[in-house]
Amino acid sequence: MKRVLIPAAALLLVAACGTTDTPVAAPATSNPHSGHTAGSAPPATGLRSGERFVDLALPQPYTPKAPNGGTDDYRCFVVDPGLTENAYLTGSQFQPQNAAIVHHAIFYRLDPQQATEAAKVDEQTPGEGWTCFGDAGVQGQTAWVAHWAPGAGETLMPSGFGFDMPPGSKLVMQVHYNLLDPGAAGQTDQSGIKLRVATATSPLKPLSTDLFPAPIELPCATGESGPLCDRDAAIADVASRFGEDAGEQEKHLIQGCSNGKVTAGNTQHCDQPVEAAGTIYMAAGHMHLLGRSIKIELNPGKPGAQTILDVPQYNFDNQALVPLAKPIPVKAGDTVRVTCTHDAKLRKLLPQLQQLPPRYVVWGEGTSDEMCLAILVTAPAA
């Protein structure tokens, strides 16, 4: 997912509608950490008033290749929804053509100047698209307006809400390809997305999505050993595969979440302030294959504390955004806490990870690394 340096919060995406007071993810399947389960997505729901579908896809198949001796390829492609007037993105349904290798996809909105810059980057890079670990690879703030992870189907904004799409806006489609499986070599992908676009005949309330990350300090399991069980060596390995900024991410997280103190263990958390008043409408938690559980809380330990999302049995193949039955108002200065539990013993149970040497796991962009990320979709206060 997107790289976020504490204390800055980044923008993200979307969701649907639901019924439970405290959202709880569906129980894990018998193999909840297998990863990349392919399946046919249900058809899109009917269009709402003022909406239309816009279908986009890669113009030709792309063959992923992991750079820097790694097993992950983050590739960005420009796609054009052809907007000639102001509009809103009110829903999306990513269509992974080869779900066996697509770990996730993110769509960044580009203004016309950024679109011109992206086109130049594309032209200067051999082959389709360009390498883009962590973000869209263009200057300036790019709005994250859609995404897909395993288990996500069609994503609908609540009625009356959407992401602003000015005329001339284009999208960068960032696809994270997981090439851990030896059979992934030489496979191709030609994924696409069905956008739900509403014309701006009447203004919709804008949505933004805040990301609240926490560090990962997961030592090698009992009985495991090797050079990468050393924390410094593991961080250097992340930097070698994804760049110096990626190697600094865990340092920033530790500094922002625990004032620089490293405490190794399965469970980590981070408290971060809400920057502006608004209302939370939906939530999700993101981890990788070693994730066991994730919980998102508002103002823990204080009067009126609430659990926003509780996923006691994390399932990599069920990462859809969960809508809140009751939207939760927040004010500037409130605290969001995200708590994640990871389990290094899962490494021996997962075919994709069994082939890799044991490692001290920290925050990293790769499927064999880990993340702990709370995703809160909000609208600003009126």
Tab-separated table of C-alpha atoms in Angstrom:
chain	number	residue	atom	x	y	z
A	1	MET	CA	0.000	0.000	0.000
A	2	LYS	CA	0.837	3.839	-0.071
A	3	ARG	CA	3.902	4.886	1.890
A	4	VAL	CA	2.954	7.251	4.714
A	5	LEU	CA	5.570	9.020	6.818
A	6	ILE	CA	4.453	9.908	10.335
A	7	PRO	CA	2.894	12.293	11.209
A	8	ALA	CA	1.454	13.071	7.787
A	9	ALA	CA	-1.788	11.321	6.863
A	10	ALA	CA	-2.410	10.398	3.228
A	11	LEU	CA	-5.521	10.224	1.109
A	12	LEU	CA	-7.207	6.998	0.036
A	13	LEU	CA	-10.581	5.756	-1.100
A	14	VAL	CA	-14.171	4.312	-0.879
A	15	ALA	CA	-16.888	1.760	0.076
A	16	ALA	CA	-20.538	0.608	0.532
A	17	CYS	CA	-23.294	0.178	3.156
A	18	GLY	CA	-23.877	-2.144	6.127
A	19	THR	CA	-25.724	-3.212	9.243
A	20	THR	CA	-23.487	-3.888	12.267
A	21	ASP	CA	-22.774	-1.331	15.001
A	22	THR	CA	-19.115	-2.322	15.415
A	23	PRO	CA	-17.965	-3.793	12.117
A	24	VAL	CA	-16.307	-7.179	12.481
A	25	ALA	CA	-14.698	-8.912	9.530
A	26	ALA	CA	-16.054	-12.252	8.403
A	27	PRO	CA	-14.493	-15.272	10.132
A	28	ALA	CA	-11.320	-16.545	8.579
A	29	THR	CA	-11.516	-19.435	6.182
A	30	SER	CA	-9.674	-22.698	6.842
A	31	ASN	CA	-6.632	-21.134	5.177
A	32	PRO	CA	-7.006	-17.411	5.815
A	33	HIS	CA	-3.457	-16.458	4.866
A	34	SER	CA	-3.069	-18.273	1.563
A	35	GLY	CA	-3.204	-15.106	-0.532
A	36	HIS	CA	-4.375	-14.379	-4.062
A	37	THR	CA	-7.509	-16.480	-4.216
A	38	ALA	CA	-9.001	-16.061	-7.653
A	39	GLY	CA	-12.743	-15.860	-8.149
A	40	SER	CA	-15.414	-14.237	-10.252
A	41	ALA	CA	-16.658	-10.906	-8.907
A	42	PRO	CA	-20.428	-10.360	-8.774
A	43	PRO	CA	-21.865	-8.001	-11.384
A	44	ALA	CA	-22.043	-4.291	-10.656
A	45	THR	CA	-25.197	-2.990	-9.017
A	46	GLY	CA	-27.563	-0.766	-10.974
A	47	LEU	CA	-26.666	2.818	-11.741
A	48	ARG	CA	-28.003	5.533	-9.480
A	49	SER	CA	-29.394	8.830	-10.727
A	50	GLY	CA	-26.832	10.806	-12.723
A	51	GLU	CA	-24.261	8.004	-12.856
A	52	ARG	CA	-22.660	6.234	-15.802
A	53	PHE	CA	-20.048	3.511	-16.147
A	54	VAL	CA	-16.604	4.161	-17.619
A	55	ASP	CA	-14.561	1.040	-18.438
A	56	LEU	CA	-10.769	1.297	-18.500
A	57	ALA	CA	-8.082	-1.349	-19.012
A	58	LEU	CA	-4.442	-1.779	-19.917
A	59	PRO	CA	-4.148	-1.441	-23.706
A	60	GLN	CA	-2.046	-4.610	-23.929
A	61	PRO	CA	-0.837	-7.363	-21.590
A	62	TYR	CA	2.044	-6.511	-19.253
A	63	THR	CA	4.652	-9.060	-18.110
A	64	PRO	CA	5.772	-8.193	-14.563
A	65	LYS	CA	9.447	-8.388	-13.636
A	66	ALA	CA	10.647	-7.734	-10.078
A	67	PRO	CA	13.582	-5.285	-9.937
A	68	ASN	CA	16.497	-5.242	-7.475
A	69	GLY	CA	16.511	-8.993	-6.894
A	70	GLY	CA	13.114	-8.906	-5.180
A	71	THR	CA	9.855	-10.718	-5.792
A	72	ASP	CA	7.540	-7.693	-6.157
A	73	ASP	CA	6.869	-5.397	-9.106
A	74	TYR	CA	5.026	-2.109	-8.539
A	75	ARG	CA	4.077	-0.818	-11.980
A	76	CYS	CA	2.209	2.383	-12.863
A	77	PHE	CA	0.160	2.985	-16.012
A	78	VAL	CA	-1.739	6.092	-17.159
A	79	VAL	CA	-5.421	5.523	-17.961
A	80	ASP	CA	-7.790	8.203	-19.216
A	81	PRO	CA	-11.492	8.340	-18.222
A	82	GLY	CA	-12.049	11.014	-20.882
A	83	LEU	CA	-13.665	13.627	-18.630
A	84	THR	CA	-14.558	16.881	-20.376
A	85	GLU	CA	-16.568	18.399	-17.523
A	86	ASN	CA	-16.425	18.291	-13.760
A	87	ALA	CA	-17.589	14.954	-12.394
A	88	TYR	CA	-17.446	12.747	-9.299
A	89	LEU	CA	-16.131	9.224	-8.861
A	90	THR	CA	-18.934	7.513	-6.940
A	91	GLY	CA	-17.856	3.888	-7.176
A	92	SER	CA	-15.441	1.440	-8.741
A	93	GLN	CA	-14.952	-2.240	-9.476
A	94	PHE	CA	-11.412	-3.335	-10.236
A	95	GLN	CA	-11.177	-6.272	-12.626
A	96	PRO	CA	-7.938	-8.208	-12.016
A	97	GLN	CA	-7.286	-10.138	-15.193
A	98	ASN	CA	-4.677	-12.333	-13.456
A	99	ALA	CA	-5.597	-12.420	-9.764
A	100	ALA	CA	-2.892	-15.029	-9.081
A	101	ILE	CA	-0.208	-12.334	-9.315
A	102	VAL	CA	-2.080	-9.087	-8.549
A	103	HIS	CA	-1.506	-8.255	-4.870
A	104	HIS	CA	-3.371	-4.934	-4.967
A	105	ALA	CA	-4.133	-1.985	-7.226
A	106	ILE	CA	-4.439	1.735	-6.463
A	107	PHE	CA	-5.794	4.512	-8.668
A	108	TYR	CA	-4.391	8.031	-8.226
A	109	ARG	CA	-6.129	11.053	-9.702
A	110	LEU	CA	-3.823	13.366	-11.667
A	111	ASP	CA	-4.533	16.978	-12.525
A	112	PRO	CA	-3.685	18.007	-16.125
A	113	GLN	CA	-0.141	19.141	-15.203
A	114	GLN	CA	0.563	15.891	-13.359
A	115	ALA	CA	-0.895	13.933	-16.276
A	116	THR	CA	1.606	15.630	-18.596
A	117	GLU	CA	4.442	14.743	-16.218
A	118	ALA	CA	3.256	11.129	-15.981
A	119	ALA	CA	3.168	10.880	-19.765
A	120	LYS	CA	6.811	12.015	-19.900
A	121	VAL	CA	7.838	9.455	-17.269
A	122	ASP	CA	6.036	6.780	-19.270
A	123	GLU	CA	7.735	7.784	-22.525
A	124	GLN	CA	11.182	7.742	-20.913
A	125	THR	CA	10.715	4.250	-19.422
A	126	PRO	CA	11.180	1.139	-21.597
A	127	GLY	CA	8.089	-1.044	-21.924
A	128	GLU	CA	4.619	-0.382	-20.596
A	129	GLY	CA	4.382	1.988	-17.626
A	130	TRP	CA	7.096	2.660	-15.044
A	131	THR	CA	8.317	1.348	-11.669
A	132	CYS	CA	6.592	3.170	-8.791
A	133	PHE	CA	7.193	1.749	-5.317
A	134	GLY	CA	5.052	3.496	-2.711
A	135	ASP	CA	3.253	6.132	-4.809
A	136	ALA	CA	2.387	7.287	-8.322
A	137	GLY	CA	5.890	8.469	-9.150
A	138	VAL	CA	4.866	12.044	-10.067
A	139	GLN	CA	5.361	15.331	-8.231
A	140	GLY	CA	2.722	16.907	-6.015
A	141	GLN	CA	-0.220	15.545	-4.034
A	142	THR	CA	-2.092	12.886	-5.958
A	143	ALA	CA	-5.541	11.923	-4.681
A	144	TRP	CA	-6.062	8.206	-4.063
A	145	VAL	CA	-9.554	7.644	-5.472
A	146	ALA	CA	-9.946	3.870	-5.869
A	147	HIS	CA	-8.241	0.646	-4.957
A	148	TRP	CA	-8.586	-3.111	-4.915
A	149	ALA	CA	-7.255	-5.792	-2.570
A	150	PRO	CA	-8.243	-9.463	-2.342
A	151	GLY	CA	-11.849	-9.865	-1.228
A	152	ALA	CA	-12.993	-6.477	-2.492
A	153	GLY	CA	-15.818	-6.409	-5.003
A	154	GLU	CA	-17.607	-3.318	-6.236
A	155	THR	CA	-17.074	-0.282	-4.025
A	156	LEU	CA	-19.885	2.257	-3.747
A	157	MET	CA	-19.721	5.686	-2.205
A	158	PRO	CA	-22.672	6.574	0.014
A	159	SER	CA	-25.400	8.413	-1.856
A	160	GLY	CA	-24.558	12.104	-2.086
A	161	PHE	CA	-20.768	11.593	-1.772
A	162	GLY	CA	-17.938	11.214	-4.261
A	163	PHE	CA	-14.369	12.033	-5.243
A	164	ASP	CA	-14.067	15.249	-7.234
A	165	MET	CA	-12.826	14.641	-10.794
A	166	PRO	CA	-12.134	17.952	-12.594
A	167	PRO	CA	-12.178	18.062	-16.396
A	168	GLY	CA	-9.023	16.618	-17.917
A	169	SER	CA	-8.275	14.462	-14.880
A	170	LYS	CA	-6.460	11.230	-15.647
A	171	LEU	CA	-5.602	8.273	-13.452
A	172	VAL	CA	-2.439	6.410	-12.626
A	173	MET	CA	-3.185	2.729	-12.150
A	174	GLN	CA	-0.549	1.317	-9.797
A	175	VAL	CA	-0.523	-2.477	-9.707
A	176	HIS	CA	1.493	-4.436	-7.173
A	177	TYR	CA	2.452	-7.778	-8.711
A	178	ASN	CA	3.460	-10.558	-6.296
A	179	LEU	CA	5.966	-12.867	-7.988
A	180	LEU	CA	6.813	-15.075	-5.006
A	181	ASP	CA	5.329	-18.167	-6.651
A	182	PRO	CA	7.899	-19.710	-9.035
A	183	GLY	CA	5.047	-20.257	-11.493
A	184	ALA	CA	4.531	-16.477	-11.753
A	185	ALA	CA	7.539	-16.026	-14.019
A	186	GLY	CA	6.456	-15.034	-17.508
A	187	GLN	CA	2.777	-14.611	-16.623
A	188	THR	CA	1.020	-11.560	-18.023
A	189	ASP	CA	-1.748	-9.282	-16.794
A	190	GLN	CA	-4.206	-6.959	-18.505
A	191	SER	CA	-6.329	-5.718	-15.613
A	192	GLY	CA	-8.916	-2.959	-15.795
A	193	ILE	CA	-11.532	-1.105	-13.795
A	194	LYS	CA	-15.189	-0.165	-14.118
A	195	LEU	CA	-15.635	3.360	-12.790
A	196	ARG	CA	-18.948	4.766	-11.634
A	197	VAL	CA	-18.979	8.464	-12.616
A	198	ALA	CA	-21.614	11.069	-11.794
A	199	THR	CA	-21.912	14.347	-13.651
A	200	ALA	CA	-21.712	17.446	-11.494
A	201	THR	CA	-25.241	18.709	-12.085
A	202	SER	CA	-25.505	19.047	-8.313
A	203	PRO	CA	-22.415	19.155	-6.064
A	204	LEU	CA	-21.682	16.033	-4.026
A	205	LYS	CA	-19.976	16.077	-0.648
A	206	PRO	CA	-16.297	15.208	-1.109
A	207	LEU	CA	-14.720	12.162	0.517
A	208	SER	CA	-11.152	11.647	1.630
A	209	THR	CA	-9.487	8.644	3.188
A	210	ASP	CA	-6.957	8.896	5.985
A	211	LEU	CA	-4.281	6.258	6.541
A	212	PHE	CA	-3.110	5.474	10.075
A	213	PRO	CA	-0.072	3.138	10.030
A	214	ALA	CA	1.688	1.398	12.885
A	215	PRO	CA	5.174	-0.154	12.973
A	216	ILE	CA	5.959	-3.858	12.676
A	217	GLU	CA	8.724	-5.261	14.906
A	218	LEU	CA	8.308	-9.001	14.422
A	219	PRO	CA	11.407	-11.051	15.342
A	220	CYS	CA	12.173	-14.457	13.895
A	221	ALA	CA	10.191	-17.277	15.494
A	222	THR	CA	11.735	-19.635	18.033
A	223	GLY	CA	13.999	-22.069	16.186
A	224	GLU	CA	14.530	-19.753	13.211
A	225	SER	CA	17.937	-18.273	12.468
A	226	GLY	CA	19.831	-16.569	9.683
A	227	PRO	CA	21.431	-13.253	8.700
A	228	LEU	CA	18.070	-11.503	8.168
A	229	CYS	CA	16.967	-12.306	11.729
A	230	ASP	CA	19.091	-9.273	12.618
A	231	ARG	CA	16.860	-6.158	12.595
A	232	ASP	CA	19.408	-3.851	10.949
A	233	ALA	CA	20.098	-6.401	8.206
A	234	ALA	CA	16.367	-6.835	7.588
A	235	ILE	CA	15.831	-3.077	7.246
A	236	ALA	CA	18.803	-2.828	4.879
A	237	ASP	CA	17.243	-5.612	2.805
A	238	VAL	CA	13.977	-3.659	2.514
A	239	ALA	CA	15.932	-0.603	1.350
A	240	SER	CA	17.845	-2.651	-1.226
A	241	ARG	CA	14.612	-3.929	-2.776
A	242	PHE	CA	12.460	-0.791	-2.645
A	243	GLY	CA	14.780	2.183	-2.210
A	244	GLU	CA	16.128	4.327	0.607
A	245	ASP	CA	12.753	5.929	1.426
A	246	ALA	CA	11.252	2.487	2.027
A	247	GLY	CA	14.168	1.623	4.279
A	248	GLU	CA	13.458	4.731	6.371
A	249	GLN	CA	9.752	3.987	6.816
A	250	GLU	CA	10.074	1.841	9.943
A	251	LYS	CA	12.327	4.482	11.516
A	252	HIS	CA	9.668	7.157	10.943
A	253	LEU	CA	6.952	4.916	12.345
A	254	ILE	CA	8.932	4.078	15.479
A	255	GLN	CA	9.762	7.737	16.017
A	256	GLY	CA	6.161	8.865	15.569
A	257	CYS	CA	4.493	6.022	17.467
A	258	SER	CA	6.864	5.275	20.371
A	259	ASN	CA	9.263	8.219	20.457
A	260	GLY	CA	11.987	6.098	18.897
A	261	LYS	CA	11.775	3.166	21.304
A	262	VAL	CA	11.861	-0.258	19.623
A	263	THR	CA	9.985	-3.046	21.416
A	264	ALA	CA	10.056	-6.296	19.486
A	265	GLY	CA	6.962	-8.491	19.649
A	266	ASN	CA	3.959	-9.914	17.834
A	267	THR	CA	1.634	-7.007	18.674
A	268	GLN	CA	2.276	-3.341	17.923
A	269	HIS	CA	0.082	-0.257	18.036
A	270	CYS	CA	0.183	3.433	17.247
A	271	ASP	CA	-1.860	6.396	18.503
A	272	GLN	CA	-2.222	9.285	16.072
A	273	PRO	CA	-4.243	12.505	16.196
A	274	VAL	CA	-7.158	13.330	13.930
A	275	GLU	CA	-6.118	16.438	12.008
A	276	ALA	CA	-9.519	17.904	11.135
A	277	ALA	CA	-13.161	17.494	12.120
A	278	GLY	CA	-15.244	15.165	9.980
A	279	THR	CA	-17.343	12.016	9.925
A	280	ILE	CA	-16.070	8.469	9.402
A	281	TYR	CA	-18.274	6.457	7.039
A	282	MET	CA	-16.229	3.305	6.414
A	283	ALA	CA	-13.095	1.522	7.500
A	284	ALA	CA	-10.678	-1.267	6.618
A	285	GLY	CA	-7.489	-2.796	7.944
A	286	HIS	CA	-4.553	-3.929	5.811
A	287	MET	CA	-1.815	-6.437	6.617
A	288	HIS	CA	0.013	-9.082	4.599
A	289	LEU	CA	0.342	-12.857	4.963
A	290	LEU	CA	1.593	-12.960	8.565
A	291	GLY	CA	-1.313	-10.904	9.908
A	292	ARG	CA	-3.456	-12.416	12.686
A	293	SER	CA	-5.690	-9.548	13.838
A	294	ILE	CA	-6.199	-5.808	13.497
A	295	LYS	CA	-8.269	-3.369	15.544
A	296	ILE	CA	-9.040	0.326	15.030
A	297	GLU	CA	-10.213	2.421	17.991
A	298	LEU	CA	-11.211	6.018	18.610
A	299	ASN	CA	-10.056	7.733	21.828
A	300	PRO	CA	-9.164	4.477	23.651
A	301	GLY	CA	-9.206	4.740	27.438
A	302	LYS	CA	-11.214	7.958	27.397
A	303	PRO	CA	-14.924	8.621	28.009
A	304	GLY	CA	-16.915	7.822	24.872
A	305	ALA	CA	-14.208	5.569	23.418
A	306	GLN	CA	-15.384	3.531	20.416
A	307	THR	CA	-14.199	0.553	18.414
A	308	ILE	CA	-14.319	1.544	14.755
A	309	LEU	CA	-13.336	-1.847	13.317
A	310	ASP	CA	-12.391	-5.175	14.905
A	311	VAL	CA	-10.905	-7.985	12.802
A	312	PRO	CA	-10.066	-10.732	15.334
A	313	GLN	CA	-9.212	-13.284	12.612
A	314	TYR	CA	-7.532	-11.460	9.761
A	315	ASN	CA	-8.084	-12.996	6.335
A	316	PHE	CA	-5.789	-11.817	3.544
A	317	ASP	CA	-8.459	-12.758	1.011
A	318	ASN	CA	-11.144	-10.615	2.674
A	319	GLN	CA	-9.887	-7.035	2.620
A	320	ALA	CA	-13.014	-5.197	1.515
A	321	LEU	CA	-13.823	-1.878	3.155
A	322	VAL	CA	-16.413	-2.245	5.894
A	323	PRO	CA	-19.164	0.391	6.115
A	324	LEU	CA	-20.221	1.749	9.469
A	325	ALA	CA	-23.891	1.339	10.328
A	326	LYS	CA	-23.646	4.602	12.259
A	327	PRO	CA	-21.202	7.180	10.890
A	328	ILE	CA	-18.816	8.345	13.612
A	329	PRO	CA	-18.126	12.073	14.036
A	330	VAL	CA	-14.577	13.050	14.955
A	331	LYS	CA	-12.980	16.336	15.906
A	332	ALA	CA	-9.461	17.651	15.543
A	333	GLY	CA	-7.277	16.248	18.296
A	334	ASP	CA	-9.182	12.983	18.727
A	335	THR	CA	-6.973	9.889	18.815
A	336	VAL	CA	-7.067	6.961	16.415
A	337	ARG	CA	-5.299	3.810	17.594
A	338	VAL	CA	-4.481	0.924	15.262
A	339	THR	CA	-3.294	-2.356	16.812
A	340	CYS	CA	-1.949	-5.285	14.777
A	341	THR	CA	-0.853	-8.787	15.707
A	342	HIS	CA	1.424	-10.727	13.357
A	343	ASP	CA	2.694	-14.301	13.668
A	344	ALA	CA	6.114	-15.336	12.346
A	345	LYS	CA	5.181	-19.010	12.766
A	346	LEU	CA	2.826	-18.672	9.805
A	347	ARG	CA	5.897	-18.456	7.579
A	348	LYS	CA	6.363	-22.236	7.795
A	349	LEU	CA	2.743	-22.863	6.803
A	350	LEU	CA	2.612	-20.724	3.660
A	351	PRO	CA	4.068	-22.130	0.440
A	352	GLN	CA	4.858	-18.613	-0.846
A	353	LEU	CA	6.997	-17.844	2.232
A	354	GLN	CA	8.523	-21.270	2.962
A	355	GLN	CA	11.096	-20.778	0.226
A	356	LEU	CA	12.406	-17.531	1.762
A	357	PRO	CA	15.000	-17.263	4.552
A	358	PRO	CA	13.663	-16.314	8.005
A	359	ARG	CA	13.705	-12.581	8.695
A	360	TYR	CA	13.006	-9.978	11.306
A	361	VAL	CA	9.894	-8.404	9.754
A	362	VAL	CA	9.427	-4.644	9.565
A	363	TRP	CA	7.220	-2.382	7.467
A	364	GLY	CA	7.896	-3.044	3.799
A	365	GLU	CA	6.304	-2.844	0.362
A	366	GLY	CA	6.724	-6.535	-0.480
A	367	THR	CA	4.322	-9.423	-0.004
A	368	SER	CA	6.961	-11.105	2.161
A	369	ASP	CA	7.225	-7.944	4.292
A	370	GLU	CA	4.398	-6.635	6.472
A	371	MET	CA	2.134	-3.655	7.010
A	372	CYS	CA	-0.237	-2.489	9.736
A	373	LEU	CA	-2.605	0.082	8.306
A	374	ALA	CA	-5.957	1.531	9.356
A	375	ILE	CA	-8.014	3.016	6.525
A	376	LEU	CA	-10.745	5.494	7.434
A	377	VAL	CA	-12.966	7.019	4.777
A	378	THR	CA	-14.320	10.370	5.916
A	379	ALA	CA	-16.209	13.446	4.838
A	380	PRO	CA	-15.229	16.874	6.154
A	381	ALA	CA	-17.326	18.586	8.791
A	382	ALA	CA	-20.109	20.741	7.392
